[in-house]
Amino acid sequence: EAGVTQSPTHLIKTRGQQATLRCSPISGHTSVYWYQQALGLGLQFLLWYDEGEERNRGNFPPRFSGRQFPNYSSELNVNALELEDSALYLCASSLLLAASEQYFGPGTRLTVT
Amino acid sequence: AQSVAQPEDQVNVAEGNPLTVKCTYSVSGNPYLFWYVQYPNRGLQFLLKYITGDNLVKGSYGFEAEFNKSQTSFHLKKPSALVSDSALYFCAVRDMGGLTGGGNKLTFGTGTQLKVEL
């Protein structure tokens, strides 16, 4: 069974640009989550999508946004990039059950220069 | 608000010895608790979870965790450590009211670096 996949592996952008990160969940999973893992800040919850709708978002500014497509894949968009957006962005997927564990992809390393 | 504390930034243990990685949590209701492991430049791998029932939970790669409600702890354990267990370990909690409250997110601890030496 294929796991969660993310693309690209690495992304280098300049301050002020936009970044788009992509995620494909495990087959059968309807929920997709995005987390930011920044140096010194740990893992921070960004967004949760299920059945195409945003269900919850973390304490991040509106320039962090995303969407979920009919095939349950997801995009994370970061507008007006700032240097502190440099981080590993992790996508996870799960069944829509409260007890379900989340399975993580390998991440996209975003570097803002 | 839910929170997780991992009081040790790093744990060192000799190969073959038992290991413990500590985790305490805070939630308003009953918790769902998880352990994940992260190898360098990789995503997180699920190890085990506690939902309800037996306080001792067994997971992948010989790991187990003990849930203690009175101490609000969920420590990760392994009877005999391997050098290959060296990695970053994260404890996470989800409030059981998650789905209806729109809060299906996981709240993670800051991570504990486990180093197993020969």
PDB file of N, CA and C in Angstrom, chain A residues 39-85:
ATOM      1  N   LEU A  39      12.709  24.900  12.829  1.00  0.00           N
ATOM      2  CA  LEU A  39      13.784  24.705  13.797  1.00  0.00           C
ATOM      3  C   LEU A  39      13.489  25.506  15.057  1.00  0.00           C
ATOM      4  N   GLY A  40      13.503  24.815  16.185  1.00  0.00           N
ATOM      5  CA  GLY A  40      13.287  25.480  17.462  1.00  0.00           C
ATOM      6  C   GLY A  40      11.841  25.693  17.842  1.00  0.00           C
ATOM      7  N   LEU A  41      10.922  25.397  16.919  1.00  0.00           N
ATOM      8  CA  LEU A  41       9.500  25.624  17.202  1.00  0.00           C
ATOM      9  C   LEU A  41       8.693  24.335  17.267  1.00  0.00           C
ATOM     10  N   GLY A  42       9.314  23.219  16.943  1.00  0.00           N
ATOM     11  CA  GLY A  42       8.592  21.961  17.015  1.00  0.00           C
ATOM     12  C   GLY A  42       7.572  21.813  15.906  1.00  0.00           C
ATOM     13  N   LEU A  43       6.646  20.905  16.111  1.00  0.00           N
ATOM     14  CA  LEU A  43       5.612  20.610  15.124  1.00  0.00           C
ATOM     15  C   LEU A  43       4.367  21.424  15.433  1.00  0.00           C
ATOM     16  N   GLN A  44       3.964  22.248  14.483  1.00  0.00           N
ATOM     17  CA  GLN A  44       2.795  23.102  14.673  1.00  0.00           C
ATOM     18  C   GLN A  44       1.710  22.744  13.662  1.00  0.00           C
ATOM     19  N   PHE A  45       0.492  22.565  14.156  1.00  0.00           N
ATOM     20  CA  PHE A  45      -0.638  22.260  13.291  1.00  0.00           C
ATOM     21  C   PHE A  45      -1.001  23.471  12.444  1.00  0.00           C
ATOM     22  N   LEU A  46      -1.176  23.234  11.148  1.00  0.00           N
ATOM     23  CA  LEU A  46      -1.541  24.296  10.209  1.00  0.00           C
ATOM     24  C   LEU A  46      -3.004  24.215   9.791  1.00  0.00           C
ATOM     25  N   LEU A  47      -3.371  23.101   9.151  1.00  0.00           N
ATOM     26  CA  LEU A  47      -4.682  22.994   8.521  1.00  0.00           C
ATOM     27  C   LEU A  47      -5.156  21.550   8.546  1.00  0.00           C
ATOM     28  N   TRP A  48      -6.480  21.396   8.551  1.00  0.00           N
ATOM     29  CA  TRP A  48      -7.111  20.078   8.446  1.00  0.00           C
ATOM     30  C   TRP A  48      -8.214  20.173   7.404  1.00  0.00           C
ATOM     31  N   TYR A  49      -8.179  19.296   6.422  1.00  0.00           N
ATOM     32  CA  TYR A  49      -9.203  19.204   5.396  1.00  0.00           C
ATOM     33  C   TYR A  49      -9.847  17.833   5.432  1.00  0.00           C
ATOM     34  N   ASP A  50     -11.153  17.835   5.193  1.00  0.00           N
ATOM     35  CA  ASP A  50     -11.860  16.571   5.043  1.00  0.00           C
ATOM     36  C   ASP A  50     -13.013  16.766   4.067  1.00  0.00           C
ATOM     37  N   GLU A  51     -13.149  15.838   3.133  1.00  0.00           N
ATOM     38  CA  GLU A  51     -14.200  15.910   2.105  1.00  0.00           C
ATOM     39  C   GLU A  51     -14.244  17.278   1.424  1.00  0.00           C
ATOM     40  N   GLY A  52     -13.076  17.814   1.165  1.00  0.00           N
ATOM     41  CA  GLY A  52     -12.989  19.063   0.421  1.00  0.00           C
ATOM     42  C   GLY A  52     -13.194  20.322   1.220  1.00  0.00           C
ATOM     43  N   GLU A  53     -13.443  20.193   2.506  1.00  0.00           N
ATOM     44  CA  GLU A  53     -13.711  21.383   3.327  1.00  0.00           C
ATOM     45  C   GLU A  53     -12.607  21.584   4.363  1.00  0.00           C
ATOM     46  N   GLU A  54     -12.319  22.834   4.654  1.00  0.00           N
ATOM     47  CA  GLU A  54     -11.399  23.140   5.735  1.00  0.00           C
ATOM     48  C   GLU A  54     -12.144  22.967   7.059  1.00  0.00           C
ATOM     49  N   ARG A  55     -11.637  22.087   7.904  1.00  0.00           N
ATOM     50  CA  ARG A  55     -12.308  21.768   9.169  1.00  0.00           C
ATOM     51  C   ARG A  55     -11.706  22.528  10.347  1.00  0.00           C
ATOM     52  N   ASN A  56     -10.438  22.847  10.259  1.00  0.00           N
ATOM     53  CA  ASN A  56      -9.793  23.534  11.373  1.00  0.00           C
ATOM     54  C   ASN A  56      -8.472  24.105  10.877  1.00  0.00           C
ATOM     55  N   ARG A  57      -8.045  25.206  11.487  1.00  0.00           N
ATOM     56  CA  ARG A  57      -6.738  25.745  11.166  1.00  0.00           C
ATOM     57  C   ARG A  57      -6.043  26.172  12.441  1.00  0.00           C
ATOM     58  N   GLY A  58      -4.733  26.144  12.392  1.00  0.00           N
ATOM     59  CA  GLY A  58      -3.935  26.530  13.538  1.00  0.00           C
ATOM     60  C   GLY A  58      -3.705  28.034  13.574  1.00  0.00           C
ATOM     61  N   ASN A  59      -2.839  28.458  14.471  1.00  0.00           N
ATOM     62  CA  ASN A  59      -2.571  29.886  14.647  1.00  0.00           C
ATOM     63  C   ASN A  59      -1.547  30.392  13.641  1.00  0.00           C
ATOM     64  N   PHE A  60      -1.953  30.418  12.401  1.00  0.00           N
ATOM     65  CA  PHE A  60      -1.109  30.907  11.321  1.00  0.00           C
ATOM     66  C   PHE A  60      -1.855  32.001  10.570  1.00  0.00           C
ATOM     67  N   PRO A  61      -1.122  32.945   9.988  1.00  0.00           N
ATOM     68  CA  PRO A  61      -1.783  34.043   9.270  1.00  0.00           C
ATOM     69  C   PRO A  61      -2.494  33.553   8.017  1.00  0.00           C
ATOM     70  N   PRO A  62      -3.418  34.373   7.499  1.00  0.00           N
ATOM     71  CA  PRO A  62      -4.222  33.970   6.329  1.00  0.00           C
ATOM     72  C   PRO A  62      -3.402  33.711   5.071  1.00  0.00           C
ATOM     73  N   ARG A  63      -2.157  34.168   5.025  1.00  0.00           N
ATOM     74  CA  ARG A  63      -1.365  33.893   3.821  1.00  0.00           C
ATOM     75  C   ARG A  63      -1.007  32.408   3.700  1.00  0.00           C
ATOM     76  N   PHE A  64      -1.276  31.650   4.761  1.00  0.00           N
ATOM     77  CA  PHE A  64      -1.202  30.188   4.681  1.00  0.00           C
ATOM     78  C   PHE A  64      -2.610  29.689   4.356  1.00  0.00           C
ATOM     79  N   SER A  65      -2.750  29.076   3.209  1.00  0.00           N
ATOM     80  CA  SER A  65      -4.067  28.577   2.818  1.00  0.00           C
ATOM     81  C   SER A  65      -3.882  27.278   2.046  1.00  0.00           C
ATOM     82  N   GLY A  66      -4.993  26.650   1.753  1.00  0.00           N
ATOM     83  CA  GLY A  66      -4.886  25.407   1.002  1.00  0.00           C
ATOM     84  C   GLY A  66      -6.233  24.987   0.471  1.00  0.00           C
ATOM     85  N   ARG A  67      -6.237  23.806  -0.065  1.00  0.00           N
ATOM     86  CA  ARG A  67      -7.496  23.230  -0.529  1.00  0.00           C
ATOM     87  C   ARG A  67      -7.331  21.730  -0.665  1.00  0.00           C
ATOM     88  N   GLN A  68      -8.468  21.063  -0.732  1.00  0.00           N
ATOM     89  CA  GLN A  68      -8.483  19.624  -0.940  1.00  0.00           C
ATOM     90  C   GLN A  68      -9.311  19.348  -2.184  1.00  0.00           C
ATOM     91  N   PHE A  69      -8.793  18.513  -3.039  1.00  0.00           N
ATOM     92  CA  PHE A  69      -9.433  18.210  -4.312  1.00  0.00           C
ATOM     93  C   PHE A  69     -10.378  17.012  -4.181  1.00  0.00           C
ATOM     94  N   PRO A  70     -11.236  16.799  -5.189  1.00  0.00           N
ATOM     95  CA  PRO A  70     -12.187  15.675  -5.126  1.00  0.00           C
ATOM     96  C   PRO A  70     -11.519  14.312  -4.935  1.00  0.00           C
ATOM     97  N   ASN A  71     -10.263  14.176  -5.360  1.00  0.00           N
ATOM     98  CA  ASN A  71      -9.573  12.888  -5.162  1.00  0.00           C
ATOM     99  C   ASN A  71      -8.855  12.847  -3.808  1.00  0.00           C
ATOM    100  N   TYR A  72      -9.132  13.819  -2.953  1.00  0.00           N
ATOM    101  CA  TYR A  72      -8.626  13.943  -1.578  1.00  0.00           C
ATOM    102  C   TYR A  72      -7.182  14.412  -1.497  1.00  0.00           C
ATOM    103  N   SER A  73      -6.515  14.618  -2.622  1.00  0.00           N
ATOM    104  CA  SER A  73      -5.197  15.216  -2.554  1.00  0.00           C
ATOM    105  C   SER A  73      -5.331  16.667  -2.107  1.00  0.00           C
ATOM    106  N   SER A  74      -4.222  17.263  -1.721  1.00  0.00           N
ATOM    107  CA  SER A  74      -4.310  18.598  -1.127  1.00  0.00           C
ATOM    108  C   SER A  74      -3.138  19.455  -1.551  1.00  0.00           C
ATOM    109  N   GLU A  75      -3.361  20.748  -1.515  1.00  0.00           N
ATOM    110  CA  GLU A  75      -2.343  21.747  -1.781  1.00  0.00           C
ATOM    111  C   GLU A  75      -2.246  22.686  -0.600  1.00  0.00           C
ATOM    112  N   LEU A  76      -1.019  23.056  -0.277  1.00  0.00           N
ATOM    113  CA  LEU A  76      -0.790  24.113   0.708  1.00  0.00           C
ATOM    114  C   LEU A  76      -0.138  25.274  -0.029  1.00  0.00           C
ATOM    115  N   ASN A  77      -0.725  26.439   0.084  1.00  0.00           N
ATOM    116  CA  ASN A  77      -0.178  27.636  -0.535  1.00  0.00           C
ATOM    117  C   ASN A  77       0.287  28.603   0.540  1.00  0.00           C
ATOM    118  N   VAL A  78       1.473  29.124   0.331  1.00  0.00           N
ATOM    119  CA  VAL A  78       1.995  30.136   1.238  1.00  0.00           C
ATOM    120  C   VAL A  78       2.316  31.369   0.410  1.00  0.00           C
ATOM    121  N   ASN A  79       1.595  32.445   0.656  1.00  0.00           N
ATOM    122  CA  ASN A  79       1.786  33.691  -0.086  1.00  0.00           C
ATOM    123  C   ASN A  79       2.739  34.625   0.660  1.00  0.00           C
ATOM    124  N   ALA A  80       3.287  35.563  -0.085  1.00  0.00           N
ATOM    125  CA  ALA A  80       4.140  36.598   0.516  1.00  0.00           C
ATOM    126  C   ALA A  80       5.137  35.992   1.486  1.00  0.00           C
ATOM    127  N   LEU A  81       5.944  35.083   0.980  1.00  0.00           N
ATOM    128  CA  LEU A  81       6.863  34.322   1.820  1.00  0.00           C
ATOM    129  C   LEU A  81       7.768  35.212   2.653  1.00  0.00           C
ATOM    130  N   GLU A  82       7.963  34.791   3.894  1.00  0.00           N
ATOM    131  CA  GLU A  82       8.885  35.460   4.807  1.00  0.00           C
ATOM    132  C   GLU A  82       9.996  34.484   5.174  1.00  0.00           C
ATOM    133  N   LEU A  83      11.115  35.027   5.626  1.00  0.00           N
ATOM    134  CA  LEU A  83      12.259  34.179   5.955  1.00  0.00           C
ATOM    135  C   LEU A  83      11.893  33.116   6.994  1.00  0.00           C
ATOM    136  N   GLU A  84      11.033  33.498   7.946  1.00  0.00           N
ATOM    137  CA  GLU A  84      10.679  32.559   9.019  1.00  0.00           C
ATOM    138  C   GLU A  84       9.736  31.449   8.567  1.00  0.00           C
ATOM    139  N   ASP A  85       9.318  31.487   7.303  1.00  0.00           N
ATOM    140  CA  ASP A  85       8.511  30.388   6.765  1.00  0.00           C
ATOM    141  C   ASP A  85       9.380  29.192   6.389  1.00  0.00           C
TER     142      ASP A  85
END
